[in-house]
Structure formats: C-alpha cells, structure tokens
Amino acid sequence: MSDFGKLEARFWQRGTGKRLRGDVHAQLLAMYLMSCESARPFGLFYLPWVLLLDETGMSAKDAAGAMERLMLEEFAYYDRDEGLAWVPGMAIRRVGDELKEGDKRRPALVKEWLALPSHEFRSMADADLRA
C-alpha cells in the first residue's frame, strides 16, 4: 500500500462514477480498486479474487458482473488467472499530473514502477503514463 494518494470527490458527480449510478456493485468495486490496501500508485497491482470478494463482501457473481461493467467503462481491467488488476489513469488520480524533480515521493514511485510485473497490463500502463 502506498502512503500517499487521494480519492476524488468528483468521482460521484461526473465521468465513470456518474455513469455507474444505479449499479452499486460496480460503484463499490471502483472505489475499492482505488482505495484497497493492495492498490499501487500506478494502478497495476496483485489482487487475488478471493481477497477482492472478502474485502468487498460481494458474491462472486456480483463481483464478476461489477468487474465486467468496469471493463466496459474502461475504468479497470482484471486478469483472473494472474490475479492482476489495472486501473488506467490511477497515477494521475492518486499522485497528480506531474512530479517536480525534488518531490520526495519520486524515489518510491520509481521503485514501484521497476517492481511492476511483466504482463500485457504493464505495457498498457506504460502507454497510459506516456499519454
């Protein structure tokens, strides 16, 4: 878990959060992915399915439906075989648009980036950060 980050209140008022209104499982899962202890600043992290179920309290059916909805919204992706979650744009949401050269978070973020697993999500995350 990172010691820094933020959740945006505007999630509920526009964008994905607004589009998810009425789908409480998808809303819960979206907020969980952005705030769970497993989450990492770049949005790519190991998250076993059983842990997701345990911590959200959702049934496997509800969680699968919620994840499918989040993937359709392009908010998050999940590889169940690998237990990997990816939330595009999470670095911007949790860290900010840019880090200044002297930012004390920089070394920790570099370490996190270098520790990311080799996976198609890693390539997608790399492209996401360069955009």
Coordinates of C-alpha atoms in Angstrom, one line a residue:
M1 CA 0.0 0.0 0.0
S2 CA 1.2 3.5 -0.7
D3 CA 1.3 6.1 2.0
F4 CA 0.1 8.8 -0.4
G5 CA -2.8 9.2 -2.7
K6 CA -6.2 10.7 -2.9
L7 CA -9.7 9.8 -3.9
E8 CA -11.6 12.5 -5.8
A9 CA -15.0 13.5 -4.5
R10 CA -16.0 14.5 -8.1
F11 CA -16.0 10.7 -8.9
W12 CA -19.6 10.8 -7.9
Q13 CA -20.5 13.8 -10.0
R14 CA -19.1 13.1 -13.4
G15 CA -17.4 10.6 -15.6
T16 CA -17.4 6.9 -14.6
G17 CA -18.9 7.4 -11.1
K18 CA -21.9 9.2 -12.6
R19 CA -22.3 6.6 -15.4
L20 CA -22.3 3.9 -12.7
R21 CA -25.2 5.3 -10.8
G22 CA -27.7 2.6 -10.0
D23 CA -25.1 -0.1 -10.2
V24 CA -24.0 -0.2 -6.6
H25 CA -21.7 -3.2 -7.1
A26 CA -19.8 -1.5 -9.9
Q27 CA -19.5 1.7 -7.8
L28 CA -18.3 -0.2 -4.8
L29 CA -15.8 -2.1 -6.8
A30 CA -14.5 1.1 -8.5
M31 CA -13.9 2.8 -5.1
Y32 CA -12.4 -0.4 -3.7
L33 CA -9.9 -0.7 -6.6
M34 CA -8.8 2.9 -5.9
S35 CA -8.5 2.6 -2.2
C36 CA -7.8 -1.0 -1.2
E37 CA -4.6 -1.9 0.6
S38 CA -3.3 -3.8 -2.4
A39 CA -3.6 -0.8 -4.7
R40 CA -0.4 0.8 -6.0
P41 CA 0.1 4.3 -7.3
F42 CA 0.4 3.2 -11.0
G43 CA -2.8 1.3 -10.8
L44 CA -1.3 -2.1 -11.6
F45 CA -1.3 -4.5 -8.7
Y46 CA -1.7 -8.1 -7.5
L47 CA -5.2 -8.7 -6.1
P48 CA -6.4 -12.2 -5.6
W49 CA -10.0 -12.7 -6.5
V50 CA -10.7 -14.2 -3.0
L51 CA -9.3 -11.1 -1.3
L52 CA -11.5 -8.9 -3.5
L53 CA -14.6 -10.9 -2.6
D54 CA -13.7 -11.0 1.1
E55 CA -12.9 -7.3 1.4
T56 CA -15.9 -6.0 -0.6
G57 CA -18.4 -8.6 0.8
M58 CA -19.7 -9.2 -2.7
S59 CA -20.7 -12.6 -4.0
A60 CA -18.6 -14.0 -6.9
K61 CA -21.5 -13.4 -9.3
D62 CA -21.9 -9.7 -8.2
A63 CA -18.2 -9.1 -8.3
A64 CA -17.8 -10.6 -11.8
G65 CA -20.7 -8.5 -13.1
A66 CA -19.2 -5.4 -11.5
M67 CA -15.8 -6.1 -13.0
E68 CA -17.3 -6.7 -16.4
R69 CA -19.1 -3.3 -16.1
L70 CA -15.8 -1.6 -15.1
M71 CA -14.0 -3.1 -18.0
L72 CA -16.8 -2.0 -20.4
E73 CA -16.4 1.5 -19.0
E74 CA -12.6 1.2 -19.5
F75 CA -12.2 2.1 -15.8
A76 CA -10.5 -1.0 -14.7
Y77 CA -9.3 -4.4 -16.0
Y78 CA -8.7 -7.7 -14.3
D79 CA -6.8 -10.8 -15.2
R80 CA -8.3 -13.5 -13.0
D81 CA -5.7 -16.1 -14.0
E82 CA -2.9 -13.9 -12.8
G83 CA -4.8 -12.0 -10.1
L84 CA -3.8 -8.7 -11.5
A85 CA -5.9 -5.5 -11.5
W86 CA -5.2 -2.5 -13.6
V87 CA -6.9 0.9 -13.2
P88 CA -5.8 3.2 -16.0
G89 CA -5.1 6.8 -15.0
M90 CA -4.7 5.9 -11.4
A91 CA -1.3 7.5 -11.2
I92 CA -2.9 10.9 -12.1
R93 CA -5.8 10.4 -9.7
R94 CA -3.6 9.4 -6.8
V95 CA -0.3 11.2 -7.4
G96 CA -1.2 14.2 -9.6
D97 CA -0.5 15.3 -13.2
E98 CA 3.3 15.6 -12.7
L99 CA 6.0 15.3 -10.1
K100 CA 8.6 18.0 -9.7
E101 CA 12.2 17.0 -9.7
G102 CA 12.7 17.4 -5.9
D103 CA 9.4 15.6 -4.9
K104 CA 10.2 13.2 -2.1
R105 CA 7.7 10.7 -3.5
R106 CA 9.7 10.3 -6.6
P107 CA 12.2 7.5 -5.4
A108 CA 9.3 5.4 -4.0
L109 CA 7.4 5.7 -7.3
V110 CA 10.4 4.7 -9.4
K111 CA 10.9 1.7 -7.1
E112 CA 7.2 0.8 -7.6
W113 CA 7.4 1.2 -11.3
L114 CA 10.5 -1.1 -11.6
A115 CA 8.7 -3.7 -9.5
L116 CA 5.7 -4.0 -11.8
P117 CA 5.2 -7.5 -13.2
S118 CA 5.8 -8.3 -16.9
H119 CA 2.2 -8.5 -18.2
E120 CA 0.1 -7.0 -21.0
F121 CA -1.3 -4.6 -18.4
R122 CA 2.3 -3.4 -17.8
S123 CA 2.6 -2.4 -21.5
M124 CA -0.9 -0.8 -21.3
A125 CA 0.1 1.1 -18.1
D126 CA 3.3 2.3 -19.8
A127 CA 1.4 3.7 -22.7
D128 CA -1.2 5.2 -20.3
L129 CA 1.6 7.1 -18.5
R130 CA 3.1 8.4 -21.7
A131 CA -0.2 9.7 -23.0

